[in-house]
């Protein structure tokens, strides 16, 4: 009788340790998602800001300036549920304007253009990386949250189900190949 009680207590302690470890792991994953989302938001904001600066600098032709400025403004002002679409439209506008290397050369030749082109190229390259880090963290949290143990014991608490950030983040070829 005593031996059975001891083994039962040991089993309950082991189950409790496993559940605690799993809940801690899930909490760390949610924290990682929050940090990755903040980094993604910062990179998206930086890309939109650099794009707006370039659009208002007078370096580009008026039509390209208007297209870039409106797309960047829409991306910065978009509500959370429309953000992915607005950011995708900014990516598309950047590809249209900077689809040809000649346009990047025009920017580089203008006073202060070398710095502006470098900043924009760096911002454009960092967005896909930040989005990939965010979506990888979301994928890991989703996989853990699908486990029966997590669902049965409600280890996720009241945390919302993590959502990936899906957008068109393909950089313009002329900017993606520039060294930082």
Tab-separated table of N, CA, C and O in Angstrom, residues 3 8 28 34 47 58 71 79 111 114-115 132 138 140 144 155 171 179-180:
chain	number	residue	atom	x	y	z
A	3	UNK	N	3.990	1.488	-0.897
A	3	UNK	CA	4.777	1.546	-2.127
A	3	UNK	C	3.941	2.109	-3.276
A	3	UNK	O	4.420	2.923	-4.062
A	8	UNK	N	2.601	6.586	-6.888
A	8	UNK	CA	1.566	7.509	-7.359
A	8	UNK	C	2.006	8.952	-7.159
A	8	UNK	O	1.852	9.794	-8.059
A	28	UNK	N	7.526	31.064	-23.174
A	28	UNK	CA	8.724	31.604	-23.828
A	28	UNK	C	8.488	31.789	-25.326
A	28	UNK	O	8.948	32.768	-25.919
A	34	UNK	N	6.137	37.877	-29.467
A	34	UNK	CA	5.967	39.309	-29.200
A	34	UNK	C	7.205	40.107	-29.589
A	34	UNK	O	7.107	41.173	-30.203
A	47	UNK	N	11.165	50.822	-43.207
A	47	UNK	CA	11.067	50.763	-44.674
A	47	UNK	C	10.115	51.833	-45.189
A	47	UNK	O	10.424	52.541	-46.150
A	58	UNK	N	12.694	64.753	-53.863
A	58	UNK	CA	12.803	65.397	-55.168
A	58	UNK	C	13.767	64.688	-56.101
A	58	UNK	O	14.020	65.155	-57.202
A	71	UNK	N	1.905	54.773	-51.220
A	71	UNK	CA	2.006	53.392	-50.723
A	71	UNK	C	2.636	53.366	-49.329
A	71	UNK	O	2.168	52.638	-48.447
A	79	UNK	N	-4.709	50.054	-40.553
A	79	UNK	CA	-5.204	49.368	-39.362
A	79	UNK	C	-4.607	47.966	-39.342
A	79	UNK	O	-4.174	47.444	-40.361
A	111	UNK	N	22.480	64.411	-55.036
A	111	UNK	CA	23.142	64.725	-53.761
A	111	UNK	C	22.444	64.011	-52.600
A	111	UNK	O	21.231	64.109	-52.438
A	114	UNK	N	23.312	58.477	-52.532
A	114	UNK	CA	24.020	57.246	-52.188
A	114	UNK	C	23.569	56.731	-50.821
A	114	UNK	O	23.299	55.549	-50.641
A	115	UNK	N	23.465	57.648	-49.861
A	115	UNK	CA	23.014	57.268	-48.515
A	115	UNK	C	21.561	56.819	-48.531
A	115	UNK	O	21.197	55.840	-47.885
A	132	UNK	N	10.402	36.437	-41.499
A	132	UNK	CA	10.727	35.019	-41.374
A	132	UNK	C	10.921	34.631	-39.911
A	132	UNK	O	10.427	33.588	-39.466
A	138	UNK	N	5.932	31.821	-34.707
A	138	UNK	CA	4.498	31.488	-34.751
A	138	UNK	C	4.310	30.012	-35.069
A	138	UNK	O	3.502	29.323	-34.438
A	140	UNK	N	6.357	27.518	-34.479
A	140	UNK	CA	6.741	26.703	-33.319
A	140	UNK	C	5.669	26.737	-32.235
A	140	UNK	O	5.337	25.700	-31.638
A	144	UNK	N	3.300	23.520	-30.858
A	144	UNK	CA	3.192	23.140	-29.449
A	144	UNK	C	1.749	23.234	-28.965
A	144	UNK	O	1.285	22.377	-28.215
A	155	UNK	N	-2.875	24.784	-21.188
A	155	UNK	CA	-1.606	25.380	-20.792
A	155	UNK	C	-1.347	26.721	-21.472
A	155	UNK	O	-0.513	27.494	-21.009
A	171	UNK	N	11.881	41.878	-52.459
A	171	UNK	CA	12.512	43.182	-52.713
A	171	UNK	C	12.764	43.405	-54.196
A	171	UNK	O	12.887	42.444	-54.962
A	179	UNK	N	25.077	46.089	-51.632
A	179	UNK	CA	25.655	45.835	-50.317
A	179	UNK	C	25.227	46.910	-49.333
A	179	UNK	O	25.020	48.056	-49.712
A	180	UNK	N	25.117	46.514	-48.053
A	180	UNK	CA	24.693	47.470	-47.027
A	180	UNK	C	25.816	48.421	-46.700
A	180	UNK	O	26.967	48.152	-46.802
